[in-house]
Amino acid sequence: MGTGLPFRPATFDACISISALQWLCYANSKGQVPKKRLTRFFSSLYQVLRRGARAVLQFYPETAEQAILISECAAKVGFAGGIVVDYPNSTKAKKHYLVLSFDRSYKAPKGLTDAALLSEARAGVRVDAAESKKGKKSKPHKKKGGIKTKEWILHKKETQRKKGKDVRSDTKYTGRKRATRF
């Protein structure tokens, strides 16, 4: 990717990339400069896309400077657009998207937040958020004790018997604590 894209000009109507762009910000050898690699990639992307096409590149920047460097290199080549951050306050669900277009008047869409999902749902638009934890009813977590009691072992054996498994019979030693040998 850092050496350019090997396709004829005006070949594609759109471009989608997932988690590949951030690797151009690193140098694998002394001769590789991240800014040059990004500029070479975006200039070749600009060539292979048809006029009016769009590109959406999902990436995970390590720092804010990487995100700025990526967007500056894309703008320098001639793309319009910007970075969209979905769930900016989340650590696990945060995603960065570089949304690019040839149209100079194009503005990148706004990122999603929990408030945006709620406002869209109130406006009559149905939003299915499979990853959202709000509204889910979860089971209460049982605390695991470090010691397995005799009752727990007997219950476990009984459930295994009901399933048809071969289980040893209960004896007076079932669930008894072993003596320490040290």
CSV table of C-alpha atoms in Angstrom, one decimal:
chain,number,residue,atom,x,y,z
A,1,MET,CA,0.0,0.0,0.0
A,2,GLY,CA,2.8,2.4,0.8
A,3,THR,CA,4.3,2.0,-2.7
A,4,GLY,CA,1.0,2.9,-4.4
A,5,LEU,CA,-1.9,0.9,-5.8
A,6,PRO,CA,-1.3,-1.2,-9.0
A,7,PHE,CA,-4.5,-0.4,-10.9
A,8,ARG,CA,-5.4,1.5,-14.0
A,9,PRO,CA,-6.7,5.1,-13.5
A,10,ALA,CA,-10.5,5.6,-12.9
A,11,THR,CA,-11.1,1.9,-12.2
A,12,PHE,CA,-13.1,2.0,-9.1
A,13,ASP,CA,-16.4,3.7,-8.0
A,14,ALA,CA,-15.6,3.4,-4.3
A,15,CYS,CA,-13.0,2.2,-1.8
A,16,ILE,CA,-13.5,0.5,1.6
A,17,SER,CA,-10.6,-0.3,3.9
A,18,ILE,CA,-10.7,-1.8,7.3
A,19,SER,CA,-7.9,-1.6,9.7
A,20,ALA,CA,-5.1,-1.2,7.2
A,21,LEU,CA,-4.4,2.5,6.9
A,22,GLN,CA,-2.7,2.9,10.3
A,23,TRP,CA,0.2,0.6,9.3
A,24,LEU,CA,1.4,3.2,6.8
A,25,CYS,CA,2.3,5.4,9.8
A,26,TYR,CA,5.2,3.1,10.7
A,27,ALA,CA,8.6,2.7,8.9
A,28,ASN,CA,9.8,-0.9,8.3
A,29,SER,CA,13.2,0.3,7.3
A,30,LYS,CA,15.3,3.5,7.3
A,31,GLY,CA,14.3,4.4,3.7
A,32,GLN,CA,10.6,4.4,4.5
A,33,VAL,CA,9.1,7.7,5.7
A,34,PRO,CA,5.5,7.5,6.9
A,35,LYS,CA,4.5,10.8,5.4
A,36,LYS,CA,5.8,9.8,2.0
A,37,ARG,CA,4.2,6.4,2.2
A,38,LEU,CA,0.8,8.0,3.1
A,39,THR,CA,1.1,10.6,0.3
A,40,ARG,CA,2.0,7.9,-2.2
A,41,PHE,CA,-0.9,5.8,-1.1
A,42,PHE,CA,-3.5,8.7,-1.3
A,43,SER,CA,-2.2,10.0,-4.7
A,44,SER,CA,-2.5,6.5,-6.2
A,45,LEU,CA,-6.0,6.1,-4.5
A,46,TYR,CA,-6.9,9.5,-6.1
A,47,GLN,CA,-5.9,8.1,-9.5
A,48,VAL,CA,-7.7,4.8,-9.4
A,49,LEU,CA,-11.0,6.2,-8.2
A,50,ARG,CA,-13.5,7.6,-10.7
A,51,ARG,CA,-14.5,11.3,-10.4
A,52,GLY,CA,-17.4,11.5,-7.9
A,53,ALA,CA,-16.3,8.3,-6.1
A,54,ARG,CA,-16.0,8.1,-2.4
A,55,ALA,CA,-13.6,6.2,-0.1
A,56,VAL,CA,-14.2,5.1,3.5
A,57,LEU,CA,-11.1,3.9,5.4
A,58,GLN,CA,-11.5,2.6,9.0
A,59,PHE,CA,-8.3,2.9,11.0
A,60,TYR,CA,-7.1,2.8,14.6
A,61,PRO,CA,-4.6,5.6,15.2
A,62,GLU,CA,-2.2,5.1,18.0
A,63,THR,CA,-2.0,8.9,18.8
A,64,ALA,CA,-3.9,12.0,17.7
A,65,GLU,CA,-0.9,13.0,15.6
A,66,GLN,CA,-1.3,9.9,13.5
A,67,ALA,CA,-4.9,10.8,12.7
A,68,ILE,CA,-3.9,14.4,11.8
A,69,LEU,CA,-1.0,13.2,9.6
A,70,ILE,CA,-3.4,10.8,7.7
A,71,SER,CA,-6.1,13.5,7.1
A,72,GLU,CA,-3.5,16.1,6.1
A,73,CYS,CA,-1.9,13.7,3.5
A,74,ALA,CA,-5.3,12.9,2.1
A,75,ALA,CA,-6.2,16.6,1.8
A,76,LYS,CA,-2.9,17.5,0.3
A,77,VAL,CA,-3.5,15.1,-2.6
A,78,GLY,CA,-6.9,16.7,-3.4
A,79,PHE,CA,-9.5,14.7,-1.4
A,80,ALA,CA,-12.3,16.4,0.6
A,81,GLY,CA,-13.9,15.0,3.7
A,82,GLY,CA,-12.6,14.3,7.1
A,83,ILE,CA,-12.4,11.9,10.1
A,84,VAL,CA,-15.5,10.6,11.7
A,85,VAL,CA,-15.2,9.1,15.2
A,86,ASP,CA,-18.0,6.7,16.3
A,87,TYR,CA,-18.5,6.5,20.1
A,88,PRO,CA,-15.7,8.9,21.0
A,89,ASN,CA,-16.1,8.4,24.7
A,90,SER,CA,-15.8,4.6,24.6
A,91,THR,CA,-12.5,2.7,24.8
A,92,LYS,CA,-13.6,-0.5,23.2
A,93,ALA,CA,-16.2,0.6,20.7
A,94,LYS,CA,-14.4,3.7,19.4
A,95,LYS,CA,-13.8,3.6,15.6
A,96,HIS,CA,-12.1,6.2,13.4
A,97,TYR,CA,-13.2,6.5,9.8
A,98,LEU,CA,-11.6,8.6,7.1
A,99,VAL,CA,-14.4,9.6,4.7
A,100,LEU,CA,-13.1,11.0,1.4
A,101,SER,CA,-14.7,12.4,-1.7
A,102,PHE,CA,-13.8,14.3,-4.8
A,103,ASP,CA,-16.5,16.9,-4.3
A,104,ARG,CA,-15.0,20.0,-2.5
A,105,SER,CA,-18.3,20.9,-0.9
A,106,TYR,CA,-18.6,17.4,0.7
A,107,LYS,CA,-18.7,17.3,4.5
A,108,ALA,CA,-18.1,14.1,6.4
A,109,PRO,CA,-21.1,12.7,8.3
A,110,LYS,CA,-21.2,13.0,12.1
A,111,GLY,CA,-20.1,10.1,14.2
A,112,LEU,CA,-22.6,8.1,16.3
A,113,THR,CA,-23.0,8.5,20.0
A,114,ASP,CA,-25.5,7.0,22.4
A,115,ALA,CA,-27.4,10.3,22.3
A,116,ALA,CA,-27.5,10.3,18.5
A,117,LEU,CA,-28.9,6.7,18.5
A,118,LEU,CA,-31.6,7.8,20.9
A,119,SER,CA,-32.6,10.9,18.9
A,120,GLU,CA,-32.8,8.8,15.7
A,121,ALA,CA,-35.0,6.3,17.5
A,122,ARG,CA,-37.3,9.0,18.7
A,123,ALA,CA,-37.6,10.5,15.2
A,124,GLY,CA,-39.2,7.3,13.9
A,125,VAL,CA,-36.1,5.7,12.5
A,126,ARG,CA,-35.5,2.1,13.8
A,127,VAL,CA,-32.0,1.6,15.0
A,128,ASP,CA,-30.8,-1.9,15.8
A,129,ALA,CA,-27.7,-1.7,18.0
A,130,ALA,CA,-26.5,-5.2,18.7
A,131,GLU,CA,-23.4,-4.1,20.5
A,132,SER,CA,-25.3,-1.5,22.7
A,133,LYS,CA,-25.6,-2.6,26.3
A,134,LYS,CA,-28.4,-0.2,27.1
A,135,GLY,CA,-31.8,-1.8,27.3
A,136,LYS,CA,-30.4,-5.3,27.7
A,137,LYS,CA,-31.4,-7.3,30.7
A,138,SER,CA,-28.5,-9.3,32.0
A,139,LYS,CA,-28.4,-12.0,34.5
A,140,PRO,CA,-27.1,-11.2,37.9
A,141,HIS,CA,-23.6,-12.5,38.3
A,142,LYS,CA,-23.1,-15.2,40.8
A,143,LYS,CA,-20.0,-14.9,42.9
A,144,LYS,CA,-17.9,-18.0,42.6
A,145,GLY,CA,-16.6,-19.3,45.9
A,146,GLY,CA,-13.1,-20.7,45.8
A,147,ILE,CA,-14.3,-23.9,47.5
A,148,LYS,CA,-16.7,-26.4,45.9
A,149,THR,CA,-19.2,-27.5,48.6
A,150,LYS,CA,-20.6,-30.9,49.0
A,151,GLU,CA,-24.0,-29.7,47.9
A,152,TRP,CA,-22.6,-28.2,44.7
A,153,ILE,CA,-20.8,-31.5,43.9
A,154,LEU,CA,-24.0,-33.5,44.5
A,155,HIS,CA,-26.1,-31.2,42.4
A,156,LYS,CA,-23.5,-31.4,39.6
A,157,LYS,CA,-23.4,-35.2,39.7
A,158,GLU,CA,-27.2,-35.3,39.6
A,159,THR,CA,-27.4,-33.0,36.5
A,160,GLN,CA,-24.8,-35.2,34.8
A,161,ARG,CA,-26.9,-38.3,35.6
A,162,LYS,CA,-30.0,-36.7,34.2
A,163,LYS,CA,-28.1,-36.1,30.9
A,164,GLY,CA,-27.2,-39.8,30.8
A,165,LYS,CA,-23.5,-39.5,31.6
A,166,ASP,CA,-21.6,-42.1,33.5
A,167,VAL,CA,-21.0,-40.7,37.0
A,168,ARG,CA,-19.3,-42.3,40.0
A,169,SER,CA,-21.7,-43.2,42.9
A,170,ASP,CA,-21.9,-41.0,45.9
A,171,THR,CA,-19.9,-42.1,48.9
A,172,LYS,CA,-19.0,-40.8,52.4
A,173,TYR,CA,-15.9,-39.2,50.8
A,174,THR,CA,-17.8,-37.1,48.2
A,175,GLY,CA,-17.0,-33.5,48.7
A,176,ARG,CA,-14.7,-34.1,51.6
A,177,LYS,CA,-11.7,-31.8,52.0
A,178,ARG,CA,-8.4,-33.5,51.5
A,179,ALA,CA,-5.7,-33.3,54.1
A,180,THR,CA,-2.7,-31.1,53.3
A,181,ARG,CA,0.4,-33.2,52.6
A,182,PHE,CA,3.1,-30.5,53.0
